[in-house]
Amino acid sequence: MFYLISGGSGSGKSEYAETIAVRLAQEEKREKVYIATMMAFDEEAEKKIARHRCMRKKKQFKTVECFMKSSKLILPNNTIVLLDCLSNLLANEMYAENGAKEEAVQEILNGMENIKEQCVHFVLVTNEIYGDGCIYEQQTQQYVKNLGTLNQMLAKIADVVVEVVCGIPICYKGKELIK
Amino acid sequence: MRKILVIGGACQGKTKWVQDNFKEYRQVSFSEVLRENLQGKVLSAIYLDSFHSTTREWIKAGEDHKKNLEYLRKNLSWVIVANEIGNGVVPMDPFERKWREETGRMLCELAKDADEVYRIFCGIPLQLKGENKV
């Protein structure tokens, strides 16, 4: 199954996604793999990474780093995969030196297909960034558009689509598949 | 008497909906709540609006917002209203980022305590938690 989990800043989406991955792994007695996407480029990012690491520590995830080129990623077979989050991956592909740049959306779509094919269940965390009504300069506007495009295309192939609000899941697709 | 969290985007009719449906709750500011709590009183039926503005003041003033939140949560019954502020592009400014992130986390905590959580959309409530339909 493919789970797409979205939410705004501080919505509790990562914690919710981890809970789903842990439950699936327990039920099916499988290993859990966490795909980390954030580059530690400053102190704030380091703190954030440390916070997420701490959350995952008890939950026994194997961590794989993937900042870019997810279409080439090779994973252990038959696991439950959690990727957090798509918005980092997109920023890396669009702005990092070796990123896919204009091909970012296609590269990531290929990447998500690649991951989906290698695992049993795929839990993907994305981000809600459409609620401030601001118009940004062209580069940011393109980013917003790309993430929106990805969210829509991935929601189409996802079995479950959930928005997390104040830690509470609102299910838009596949209600019968989550308890 | 219940604990109720009401969230939603700006200008969605949250305040009006609360004022129409929770008349028995008394509107207060956080400083009033804190003053009375520090005198040892535990309050009931209080209504705090624009909680996101309160959290902004806390963070701006460098106050211990976790401690402030603890005071607020311990009161017997409340309605707390907040804008959803975390659904936009992540801001460049570190203070703005911190405000959004920390406010979101505080709302997650309040949602855990709340008997009911509502999200107001175009003036219409969507109940996210609890059974007591208004």
PDB file of C-alpha atoms in Angstrom:
ATOM      1  CA  MET A   1       0.000   0.000   0.000  1.00  0.00           C
ATOM      2  CA  PHE A   2       1.031   3.590  -0.638  1.00  0.00           C
ATOM      3  CA  TYR A   3       0.175   6.165   2.044  1.00  0.00           C
ATOM      4  CA  LEU A   4       0.461   9.899   1.320  1.00  0.00           C
ATOM      5  CA  ILE A   5       0.494  11.982   4.515  1.00  0.00           C
ATOM      6  CA  SER A   6       0.314  15.773   4.352  1.00  0.00           C
ATOM      7  CA  GLY A   7       0.022  18.645   6.831  1.00  0.00           C
ATOM      8  CA  GLY A   8       1.372  22.098   7.666  1.00  0.00           C
ATOM      9  CA  SER A   9       4.263  23.100   9.945  1.00  0.00           C
ATOM     10  CA  GLY A  10       3.985  21.617  13.407  1.00  0.00           C
ATOM     11  CA  SER A  11       0.827  19.692  12.448  1.00  0.00           C
ATOM     12  CA  GLY A  12       2.130  16.373  13.792  1.00  0.00           C
ATOM     13  CA  LYS A  13       2.327  14.788  10.318  1.00  0.00           C
ATOM     14  CA  SER A  14       5.731  13.134  10.868  1.00  0.00           C
ATOM     15  CA  GLU A  15       4.655  11.569  14.134  1.00  0.00           C
ATOM     16  CA  TYR A  16       1.445  10.302  12.553  1.00  0.00           C
ATOM     17  CA  ALA A  17       3.332   8.843   9.570  1.00  0.00           C
ATOM     18  CA  GLU A  18       5.750   7.085  11.919  1.00  0.00           C
ATOM     19  CA  THR A  19       2.847   5.609  13.860  1.00  0.00           C
ATOM     20  CA  ILE A  20       1.426   4.152  10.630  1.00  0.00           C
ATOM     21  CA  ALA A  21       4.796   2.694   9.600  1.00  0.00           C
ATOM     22  CA  VAL A  22       5.336   1.183  13.045  1.00  0.00           C
ATOM     23  CA  ARG A  23       1.862  -0.372  13.089  1.00  0.00           C
ATOM     24  CA  LEU A  24       2.323  -1.910   9.618  1.00  0.00           C
ATOM     25  CA  ALA A  25       5.742  -3.288  10.560  1.00  0.00           C
ATOM     26  CA  GLN A  26       4.370  -4.828  13.754  1.00  0.00           C
ATOM     27  CA  GLU A  27       1.366  -6.374  12.056  1.00  0.00           C
ATOM     28  CA  GLU A  28       3.425  -7.882   9.266  1.00  0.00           C
ATOM     29  CA  LYS A  29       6.640  -8.432  11.214  1.00  0.00           C
ATOM     30  CA  ARG A  30       8.805  -6.525   8.785  1.00  0.00           C
ATOM     31  CA  GLU A  31      11.824  -4.239   8.991  1.00  0.00           C
ATOM     32  CA  LYS A  32      11.337  -0.472   8.828  1.00  0.00           C
ATOM     33  CA  VAL A  33      13.456   1.801   6.659  1.00  0.00           C
ATOM     34  CA  TYR A  34      13.494   5.570   7.099  1.00  0.00           C
ATOM     35  CA  ILE A  35      14.589   7.687   4.153  1.00  0.00           C
ATOM     36  CA  ALA A  36      16.000  10.950   5.493  1.00  0.00           C
ATOM     37  CA  THR A  37      16.014  13.861   3.031  1.00  0.00           C
ATOM     38  CA  MET A  38      17.228  16.878   4.962  1.00  0.00           C
ATOM     39  CA  MET A  39      20.753  18.156   4.403  1.00  0.00           C
ATOM     40  CA  ALA A  40      22.297  19.539   7.590  1.00  0.00           C
ATOM     41  CA  PHE A  41      23.183  22.917   6.125  1.00  0.00           C
ATOM     42  CA  ASP A  42      22.775  24.983   9.303  1.00  0.00           C
ATOM     43  CA  GLU A  43      22.132  24.765  13.025  1.00  0.00           C
ATOM     44  CA  GLU A  44      18.348  24.880  12.695  1.00  0.00           C
ATOM     45  CA  ALA A  45      18.387  21.953  10.262  1.00  0.00           C
ATOM     46  CA  GLU A  46      20.707  20.054  12.590  1.00  0.00           C
ATOM     47  CA  LYS A  47      18.303  20.601  15.490  1.00  0.00           C
ATOM     48  CA  LYS A  48      15.388  19.429  13.392  1.00  0.00           C
ATOM     49  CA  ILE A  49      17.272  16.335  12.301  1.00  0.00           C
ATOM     50  CA  ALA A  50      18.198  15.611  15.926  1.00  0.00           C
ATOM     51  CA  ARG A  51      14.552  15.965  16.987  1.00  0.00           C
ATOM     52  CA  HIS A  52      13.357  13.505  14.331  1.00  0.00           C
ATOM     53  CA  ARG A  53      16.201  11.105  15.116  1.00  0.00           C
ATOM     54  CA  CYS A  54      15.186  11.111  18.740  1.00  0.00           C
ATOM     55  CA  MET A  55      11.563  10.355  17.770  1.00  0.00           C
ATOM     56  CA  ARG A  56      12.673   7.391  15.643  1.00  0.00           C
ATOM     57  CA  LYS A  57      15.234   5.980  18.040  1.00  0.00           C
ATOM     58  CA  LYS A  58      12.804   3.958  20.092  1.00  0.00           C
ATOM     59  CA  LYS A  59      10.919   2.893  17.002  1.00  0.00           C
ATOM     60  CA  GLN A  60      13.937   1.076  15.507  1.00  0.00           C
ATOM     61  CA  PHE A  61      14.084   2.374  11.976  1.00  0.00           C
ATOM     62  CA  LYS A  62      17.052   1.686   9.732  1.00  0.00           C
ATOM     63  CA  THR A  63      17.991   5.113   8.309  1.00  0.00           C
ATOM     64  CA  VAL A  64      18.964   5.591   4.656  1.00  0.00           C
ATOM     65  CA  GLU A  65      19.922   9.062   3.459  1.00  0.00           C
ATOM     66  CA  CYS A  66      18.621  10.254   0.123  1.00  0.00           C
ATOM     67  CA  PHE A  67      19.021  13.932  -0.677  1.00  0.00           C
ATOM     68  CA  MET A  68      18.592  13.549  -4.441  1.00  0.00           C
ATOM     69  CA  LYS A  69      18.312  10.993  -7.261  1.00  0.00           C
ATOM     70  CA  SER A  70      15.657   8.898  -5.556  1.00  0.00           C
ATOM     71  CA  SER A  71      15.070   7.135  -8.879  1.00  0.00           C
ATOM     72  CA  LYS A  72      18.466   5.445  -8.423  1.00  0.00           C
ATOM     73  CA  LEU A  73      17.968   4.536  -4.763  1.00  0.00           C
ATOM     74  CA  ILE A  74      18.456   0.886  -3.869  1.00  0.00           C
ATOM     75  CA  LEU A  75      16.657  -0.318  -0.749  1.00  0.00           C
ATOM     76  CA  PRO A  76      16.575  -3.559   1.238  1.00  0.00           C
ATOM     77  CA  ASN A  77      13.753  -5.758  -0.031  1.00  0.00           C
ATOM     78  CA  ASN A  78      10.330  -6.345   1.528  1.00  0.00           C
ATOM     79  CA  THR A  79      10.401  -3.586   4.107  1.00  0.00           C
ATOM     80  CA  ILE A  80       8.083  -0.810   5.284  1.00  0.00           C
ATOM     81  CA  VAL A  81       9.513   2.480   3.992  1.00  0.00           C
ATOM     82  CA  LEU A  82       8.898   5.921   5.463  1.00  0.00           C
ATOM     83  CA  LEU A  83      10.142   8.983   3.560  1.00  0.00           C
ATOM     84  CA  ASP A  84      10.076  12.365   5.329  1.00  0.00           C
ATOM     85  CA  CYS A  85       9.611  14.549   3.462  1.00  0.00           C
ATOM     86  CA  LEU A  86       8.852  15.227  -0.179  1.00  0.00           C
ATOM     87  CA  SER A  87       9.222  19.009   0.215  1.00  0.00           C
ATOM     88  CA  ASN A  88      12.898  18.622   1.175  1.00  0.00           C
ATOM     89  CA  LEU A  89      13.544  16.270  -1.687  1.00  0.00           C
ATOM     90  CA  LEU A  90      11.960  18.746  -4.119  1.00  0.00           C
ATOM     91  CA  ALA A  91      13.997  21.668  -2.746  1.00  0.00           C
ATOM     92  CA  ASN A  92      17.167  19.593  -3.101  1.00  0.00           C
ATOM     93  CA  GLU A  93      16.364  18.597  -6.693  1.00  0.00           C
ATOM     94  CA  MET A  94      15.460  22.173  -7.663  1.00  0.00           C
ATOM     95  CA  TYR A  95      18.190  24.124  -5.882  1.00  0.00           C
ATOM     96  CA  ALA A  96      21.165  21.902  -5.024  1.00  0.00           C
ATOM     97  CA  GLU A  97      24.169  21.863  -7.286  1.00  0.00           C
ATOM     98  CA  ASN A  98      23.678  18.341  -8.608  1.00  0.00           C
ATOM     99  CA  GLY A  99      19.886  18.491  -8.608  1.00  0.00           C
ATOM    100  CA  ALA A 100      17.594  17.671 -11.529  1.00  0.00           C
ATOM    101  CA  LYS A 101      16.576  21.398 -11.808  1.00  0.00           C
ATOM    102  CA  GLU A 102      13.856  21.698 -14.493  1.00  0.00           C
ATOM    103  CA  GLU A 103      13.369  17.934 -14.447  1.00  0.00           C
ATOM    104  CA  ALA A 104      12.761  17.876 -10.688  1.00  0.00           C
ATOM    105  CA  VAL A 105       9.095  16.828 -10.822  1.00  0.00           C
ATOM    106  CA  GLN A 106       9.708  13.958 -13.237  1.00  0.00           C
ATOM    107  CA  GLU A 107      12.798  12.813 -11.360  1.00  0.00           C
ATOM    108  CA  ILE A 108      10.859  12.668  -8.092  1.00  0.00           C
ATOM    109  CA  LEU A 109       7.891  10.883  -9.670  1.00  0.00           C
ATOM    110  CA  ASN A 110      10.305   8.262 -11.022  1.00  0.00           C
ATOM    111  CA  GLY A 111      11.931   8.130  -7.601  1.00  0.00           C
ATOM    112  CA  MET A 112       8.670   7.496  -5.765  1.00  0.00           C
ATOM    113  CA  GLU A 113       7.763   4.749  -8.274  1.00  0.00           C
ATOM    114  CA  ASN A 114      11.204   3.245  -7.713  1.00  0.00           C
ATOM    115  CA  ILE A 115      10.757   3.197  -3.936  1.00  0.00           C
ATOM    116  CA  LYS A 116       7.195   1.888  -4.187  1.00  0.00           C
ATOM    117  CA  GLU A 117       8.354  -1.048  -6.296  1.00  0.00           C
ATOM    118  CA  GLN A 118      11.046  -2.081  -3.803  1.00  0.00           C
ATOM    119  CA  CYS A 119       8.988  -2.079  -0.613  1.00  0.00           C
ATOM    120  CA  VAL A 120       5.838  -3.673   0.756  1.00  0.00           C
ATOM    121  CA  HIS A 121       4.299  -0.471   2.119  1.00  0.00           C
ATOM    122  CA  PHE A 122       5.418   3.065   1.387  1.00  0.00           C
ATOM    123  CA  VAL A 123       4.529   5.929   3.749  1.00  0.00           C
ATOM    124  CA  LEU A 124       5.361   9.280   2.175  1.00  0.00           C
ATOM    125  CA  VAL A 125       5.210  12.587   4.061  1.00  0.00           C
ATOM    126  CA  THR A 126       4.538  15.767   2.109  1.00  0.00           C
ATOM    127  CA  ASN A 127       3.709  19.333   3.054  1.00  0.00           C
ATOM    128  CA  GLU A 128       0.811  21.788   2.946  1.00  0.00           C
ATOM    129  CA  ILE A 129       2.195  25.117   1.744  1.00  0.00           C
ATOM    130  CA  TYR A 130      -0.799  26.569  -0.079  1.00  0.00           C
ATOM    131  CA  GLY A 131      -2.632  28.372   2.700  1.00  0.00           C
ATOM    132  CA  ASP A 132      -0.984  31.768   3.005  1.00  0.00           C
ATOM    133  CA  GLY A 133      -2.358  33.431  -0.138  1.00  0.00           C
ATOM    134  CA  CYS A 134       0.982  35.118  -0.798  1.00  0.00           C
ATOM    135  CA  ILE A 135       2.474  35.580  -4.240  1.00  0.00           C
ATOM    136  CA  TYR A 136       6.188  34.870  -4.166  1.00  0.00           C
ATOM    137  CA  GLU A 137       8.968  35.613  -6.594  1.00  0.00           C
ATOM    138  CA  GLN A 138       9.180  33.353  -9.592  1.00  0.00           C
ATOM    139  CA  GLN A 139      11.555  30.750  -8.154  1.00  0.00           C
ATOM    140  CA  THR A 140       9.455  30.125  -5.042  1.00  0.00           C
ATOM    141  CA  GLN A 141       6.247  30.228  -7.060  1.00  0.00           C
ATOM    142  CA  GLN A 142       7.668  27.451  -9.243  1.00  0.00           C
ATOM    143  CA  TYR A 143       8.498  25.445  -6.138  1.00  0.00           C
ATOM    144  CA  VAL A 144       4.938  25.809  -4.803  1.00  0.00           C
ATOM    145  CA  LYS A 145       3.579  24.755  -8.189  1.00  0.00           C
ATOM    146  CA  ASN A 146       5.904  21.755  -8.432  1.00  0.00           C
ATOM    147  CA  LEU A 147       5.012  20.481  -4.977  1.00  0.00           C
ATOM    148  CA  GLY A 148       1.308  20.931  -5.749  1.00  0.00           C
ATOM    149  CA  THR A 149       1.728  18.986  -8.993  1.00  0.00           C
ATOM    150  CA  LEU A 150       3.573  16.204  -7.186  1.00  0.00           C
ATOM    151  CA  ASN A 151       0.968  16.039  -4.413  1.00  0.00           C
ATOM    152  CA  GLN A 152      -1.821  15.691  -6.963  1.00  0.00           C
ATOM    153  CA  MET A 153      -0.073  13.077  -9.078  1.00  0.00           C
ATOM    154  CA  LEU A 154       0.991  11.035  -6.066  1.00  0.00           C
ATOM    155  CA  ALA A 155      -2.472  11.277  -4.469  1.00  0.00           C
ATOM    156  CA  LYS A 156      -3.847   9.753  -7.669  1.00  0.00           C
ATOM    157  CA  ILE A 157      -1.715   6.622  -7.294  1.00  0.00           C
ATOM    158  CA  ALA A 158      -1.839   6.518  -3.469  1.00  0.00           C
ATOM    159  CA  ASP A 159      -4.125   4.051  -1.703  1.00  0.00           C
ATOM    160  CA  VAL A 160      -4.486   6.341   1.309  1.00  0.00           C
ATOM    161  CA  VAL A 161      -4.354  10.163   1.451  1.00  0.00           C
ATOM    162  CA  VAL A 162      -4.419  11.857   4.848  1.00  0.00           C
ATOM    163  CA  GLU A 163      -4.060  15.459   6.012  1.00  0.00           C
ATOM    164  CA  VAL A 164      -2.920  15.789   9.628  1.00  0.00           C
ATOM    165  CA  VAL A 165      -4.374  18.762  11.535  1.00  0.00           C
ATOM    166  CA  CYS A 166      -3.348  19.375  15.170  1.00  0.00           C
ATOM    167  CA  GLY A 167      -2.195  15.768  15.292  1.00  0.00           C
ATOM    168  CA  ILE A 168      -5.594  14.511  14.069  1.00  0.00           C
ATOM    169  CA  PRO A 169      -5.844  12.666  10.727  1.00  0.00           C
ATOM    170  CA  ILE A 170      -8.413  13.761   8.146  1.00  0.00           C
ATOM    171  CA  CYS A 171      -8.694  11.037   5.531  1.00  0.00           C
ATOM    172  CA  TYR A 172      -9.432  12.028   1.912  1.00  0.00           C
ATOM    173  CA  LYS A 173      -8.892   8.636   0.344  1.00  0.00           C
ATOM    174  CA  GLY A 174      -8.783   5.014   1.514  1.00  0.00           C
ATOM    175  CA  LYS A 175     -10.537   5.454   4.865  1.00  0.00           C
ATOM    176  CA  GLU A 176     -11.115   1.694   5.120  1.00  0.00           C
ATOM    177  CA  LEU A 177      -7.342   1.049   5.061  1.00  0.00           C
ATOM    178  CA  ILE A 178      -6.476   3.027   8.206  1.00  0.00           C
ATOM    179  CA  LYS A 179      -7.732   2.182  11.659  1.00  0.00           C
TER     180      LYS A 179
ATOM    181  CA  MET B   1     -18.363  21.685  30.733  1.00  0.00           C
ATOM    182  CA  ARG B   2     -15.917  20.672  28.048  1.00  0.00           C
ATOM    183  CA  LYS B   3     -12.539  21.552  26.613  1.00  0.00           C
ATOM    184  CA  ILE B   4     -12.906  22.716  23.037  1.00  0.00           C
ATOM    185  CA  LEU B   5     -10.330  23.656  20.424  1.00  0.00           C
ATOM    186  CA  VAL B   6     -11.454  25.613  17.370  1.00  0.00           C
ATOM    187  CA  ILE B   7      -9.069  26.146  14.490  1.00  0.00           C
ATOM    188  CA  GLY B   8      -9.299  27.268  10.879  1.00  0.00           C
ATOM    189  CA  GLY B   9      -7.881  29.682   8.345  1.00  0.00           C
ATOM    190  CA  ALA B  10      -8.123  33.437   8.868  1.00  0.00           C
ATOM    191  CA  CYS B  11     -11.574  35.033   8.355  1.00  0.00           C
ATOM    192  CA  GLN B  12     -13.558  31.784   8.332  1.00  0.00           C
ATOM    193  CA  GLY B  13     -16.108  32.817  10.962  1.00  0.00           C
ATOM    194  CA  LYS B  14     -14.487  31.005  13.891  1.00  0.00           C
ATOM    195  CA  THR B  15     -15.205  33.739  16.450  1.00  0.00           C
ATOM    196  CA  LYS B  16     -18.815  34.147  15.399  1.00  0.00           C
ATOM    197  CA  TRP B  17     -19.380  30.402  15.519  1.00  0.00           C
ATOM    198  CA  VAL B  18     -17.935  30.196  19.016  1.00  0.00           C
ATOM    199  CA  GLN B  19     -19.904  33.194  20.248  1.00  0.00           C
ATOM    200  CA  ASP B  20     -23.119  31.670  18.857  1.00  0.00           C
ATOM    201  CA  ASN B  21     -22.544  28.215  20.276  1.00  0.00           C
ATOM    202  CA  PHE B  22     -20.623  28.683  23.511  1.00  0.00           C
ATOM    203  CA  LYS B  23     -22.374  31.580  25.221  1.00  0.00           C
ATOM    204  CA  GLU B  24     -21.683  30.185  28.692  1.00  0.00           C
ATOM    205  CA  TYR B  25     -17.918  30.636  28.252  1.00  0.00           C
ATOM    206  CA  ARG B  26     -16.428  33.938  29.463  1.00  0.00           C
ATOM    207  CA  GLN B  27     -13.954  35.665  27.158  1.00  0.00           C
ATOM    208  CA  VAL B  28     -10.600  36.237  28.821  1.00  0.00           C
ATOM    209  CA  SER B  29      -7.065  37.225  27.902  1.00  0.00           C
ATOM    210  CA  PHE B  30      -4.150  34.973  28.709  1.00  0.00           C
ATOM    211  CA  SER B  31      -2.748  37.483  31.215  1.00  0.00           C
ATOM    212  CA  GLU B  32      -6.027  37.299  33.198  1.00  0.00           C
ATOM    213  CA  VAL B  33      -5.866  33.516  33.134  1.00  0.00           C
ATOM    214  CA  LEU B  34      -2.273  33.514  34.290  1.00  0.00           C
ATOM    215  CA  ARG B  35      -2.939  36.042  37.077  1.00  0.00           C
ATOM    216  CA  GLU B  36      -5.801  33.971  38.472  1.00  0.00           C
ATOM    217  CA  ASN B  37      -3.924  30.697  38.062  1.00  0.00           C
ATOM    218  CA  LEU B  38      -0.956  32.139  39.928  1.00  0.00           C
ATOM    219  CA  GLN B  39      -3.343  33.048  42.767  1.00  0.00           C
ATOM    220  CA  GLY B  40      -4.152  29.366  42.977  1.00  0.00           C
ATOM    221  CA  LYS B  41      -7.502  29.494  41.172  1.00  0.00           C
ATOM    222  CA  VAL B  42      -8.410  26.907  38.588  1.00  0.00           C
ATOM    223  CA  LEU B  43     -10.796  28.398  36.061  1.00  0.00           C
ATOM    224  CA  SER B  44     -13.704  26.947  34.195  1.00  0.00           C
ATOM    225  CA  ALA B  45     -15.714  28.068  31.168  1.00  0.00           C
ATOM    226  CA  ILE B  46     -13.109  30.446  29.809  1.00  0.00           C
ATOM    227  CA  TYR B  47     -12.862  31.461  26.178  1.00  0.00           C
ATOM    228  CA  LEU B  48      -9.546  32.569  24.697  1.00  0.00           C
ATOM    229  CA  ASP B  49      -9.627  33.895  21.138  1.00  0.00           C
ATOM    230  CA  SER B  50      -6.719  34.417  18.683  1.00  0.00           C
ATOM    231  CA  PHE B  51      -4.469  32.004  20.518  1.00  0.00           C
ATOM    232  CA  HIS B  52      -1.956  32.289  17.646  1.00  0.00           C
ATOM    233  CA  SER B  53      -1.485  35.986  18.549  1.00  0.00           C
ATOM    234  CA  THR B  54      -0.880  35.021  22.160  1.00  0.00           C
ATOM    235  CA  THR B  55       1.758  32.465  21.154  1.00  0.00           C
ATOM    236  CA  ARG B  56       3.406  35.102  18.966  1.00  0.00           C
ATOM    237  CA  GLU B  57       3.708  37.429  21.964  1.00  0.00           C
ATOM    238  CA  TRP B  58       5.107  34.617  24.109  1.00  0.00           C
ATOM    239  CA  ILE B  59       7.747  33.715  21.569  1.00  0.00           C
ATOM    240  CA  LYS B  60       8.593  37.343  20.789  1.00  0.00           C
ATOM    241  CA  ALA B  61       9.050  38.114  24.490  1.00  0.00           C
ATOM    242  CA  GLY B  62      11.172  34.995  24.910  1.00  0.00           C
ATOM    243  CA  GLU B  63       8.742  33.652  27.507  1.00  0.00           C
ATOM    244  CA  ASP B  64       8.703  30.017  28.479  1.00  0.00           C
ATOM    245  CA  HIS B  65       5.771  29.142  26.236  1.00  0.00           C
ATOM    246  CA  LYS B  66       5.690  25.522  27.351  1.00  0.00           C
ATOM    247  CA  LYS B  67       5.127  26.653  30.922  1.00  0.00           C
ATOM    248  CA  ASN B  68       2.446  29.128  29.827  1.00  0.00           C
ATOM    249  CA  LEU B  69       0.704  26.365  27.914  1.00  0.00           C
ATOM    250  CA  GLU B  70       0.787  24.152  31.004  1.00  0.00           C
ATOM    251  CA  TYR B  71      -1.089  26.801  32.993  1.00  0.00           C
ATOM    252  CA  LEU B  72      -3.687  27.151  30.289  1.00  0.00           C
ATOM    253  CA  ARG B  73      -4.228  23.411  29.870  1.00  0.00           C
ATOM    254  CA  LYS B  74      -4.791  22.815  33.574  1.00  0.00           C
ATOM    255  CA  ASN B  75      -7.960  24.895  33.706  1.00  0.00           C
ATOM    256  CA  LEU B  76     -11.159  22.864  33.956  1.00  0.00           C
ATOM    257  CA  SER B  77     -12.968  23.872  30.819  1.00  0.00           C
ATOM    258  CA  TRP B  78     -12.131  26.163  27.956  1.00  0.00           C
ATOM    259  CA  VAL B  79     -12.747  27.162  24.382  1.00  0.00           C
ATOM    260  CA  ILE B  80      -9.533  28.105  22.597  1.00  0.00           C
ATOM    261  CA  VAL B  81      -9.647  29.593  19.105  1.00  0.00           C
ATOM    262  CA  ALA B  82      -6.603  29.784  16.828  1.00  0.00           C
ATOM    263  CA  ASN B  83      -5.831  30.499  13.202  1.00  0.00           C
ATOM    264  CA  GLU B  84      -4.089  27.757  11.284  1.00  0.00           C
ATOM    265  CA  ILE B  85      -0.818  29.465  10.386  1.00  0.00           C
ATOM    266  CA  GLY B  86       1.368  26.552   9.301  1.00  0.00           C
ATOM    267  CA  ASN B  87      -0.080  25.958   5.844  1.00  0.00           C
ATOM    268  CA  GLY B  88       2.016  28.367   3.815  1.00  0.00           C
ATOM    269  CA  VAL B  89       5.467  28.475   2.279  1.00  0.00           C
ATOM    270  CA  VAL B  90       8.091  28.119   5.004  1.00  0.00           C
ATOM    271  CA  PRO B  91       9.225  31.706   5.722  1.00  0.00           C
ATOM    272  CA  MET B  92      12.830  32.907   5.346  1.00  0.00           C
ATOM    273  CA  ASP B  93      12.687  34.696   8.686  1.00  0.00           C
ATOM    274  CA  PRO B  94      13.725  32.456  11.628  1.00  0.00           C
ATOM    275  CA  PHE B  95      11.268  34.078  14.049  1.00  0.00           C
ATOM    276  CA  GLU B  96       8.356  33.517  11.634  1.00  0.00           C
ATOM    277  CA  ARG B  97       9.396  29.889  11.193  1.00  0.00           C
ATOM    278  CA  LYS B  98       9.649  29.345  14.913  1.00  0.00           C
ATOM    279  CA  TRP B  99       6.234  30.942  15.540  1.00  0.00           C
ATOM    280  CA  ARG B 100       4.514  28.654  13.010  1.00  0.00           C
ATOM    281  CA  GLU B 101       6.247  25.497  14.151  1.00  0.00           C
ATOM    282  CA  GLU B 102       5.853  26.097  17.892  1.00  0.00           C
ATOM    283  CA  THR B 103       2.233  27.233  17.547  1.00  0.00           C
ATOM    284  CA  GLY B 104       1.472  24.062  15.575  1.00  0.00           C
ATOM    285  CA  ARG B 105       3.035  21.894  18.280  1.00  0.00           C
ATOM    286  CA  MET B 106       1.111  23.717  21.004  1.00  0.00           C
ATOM    287  CA  LEU B 107      -2.132  23.152  19.084  1.00  0.00           C
ATOM    288  CA  CYS B 108      -1.287  19.420  18.873  1.00  0.00           C
ATOM    289  CA  GLU B 109      -0.964  19.429  22.692  1.00  0.00           C
ATOM    290  CA  LEU B 110      -4.241  21.283  23.159  1.00  0.00           C
ATOM    291  CA  ALA B 111      -5.962  18.911  20.720  1.00  0.00           C
ATOM    292  CA  LYS B 112      -4.858  15.989  22.914  1.00  0.00           C
ATOM    293  CA  ASP B 113      -6.517  17.608  25.960  1.00  0.00           C
ATOM    294  CA  ALA B 114      -9.621  18.758  24.119  1.00  0.00           C
ATOM    295  CA  ASP B 115     -12.878  16.821  24.299  1.00  0.00           C
ATOM    296  CA  GLU B 116     -13.799  18.280  20.933  1.00  0.00           C
ATOM    297  CA  VAL B 117     -11.817  19.804  18.074  1.00  0.00           C
ATOM    298  CA  TYR B 118     -13.485  21.744  15.266  1.00  0.00           C
ATOM    299  CA  ARG B 119     -12.097  23.180  12.065  1.00  0.00           C
ATOM    300  CA  ILE B 120     -14.197  26.031  10.717  1.00  0.00           C
ATOM    301  CA  PHE B 121     -14.377  26.342   6.948  1.00  0.00           C
ATOM    302  CA  CYS B 122     -16.522  29.117   5.404  1.00  0.00           C
ATOM    303  CA  GLY B 123     -18.331  29.394   8.738  1.00  0.00           C
ATOM    304  CA  ILE B 124     -19.136  25.658   8.772  1.00  0.00           C
ATOM    305  CA  PRO B 125     -17.677  23.430  11.484  1.00  0.00           C
ATOM    306  CA  LEU B 126     -15.981  20.151  10.644  1.00  0.00           C
ATOM    307  CA  GLN B 127     -15.657  18.082  13.797  1.00  0.00           C
ATOM    308  CA  LEU B 128     -12.230  16.437  13.999  1.00  0.00           C
ATOM    309  CA  LYS B 129     -12.532  15.003  17.500  1.00  0.00           C
ATOM    310  CA  GLY B 130     -15.301  14.096  19.947  1.00  0.00           C
ATOM    311  CA  GLU B 131     -18.904  13.002  19.747  1.00  0.00           C
ATOM    312  CA  ASN B 132     -20.772  16.041  21.056  1.00  0.00           C
ATOM    313  CA  LYS B 133     -22.071  17.602  17.862  1.00  0.00           C
ATOM    314  CA  VAL B 134     -22.850  21.283  18.344  1.00  0.00           C
TER     315      VAL B 134
END
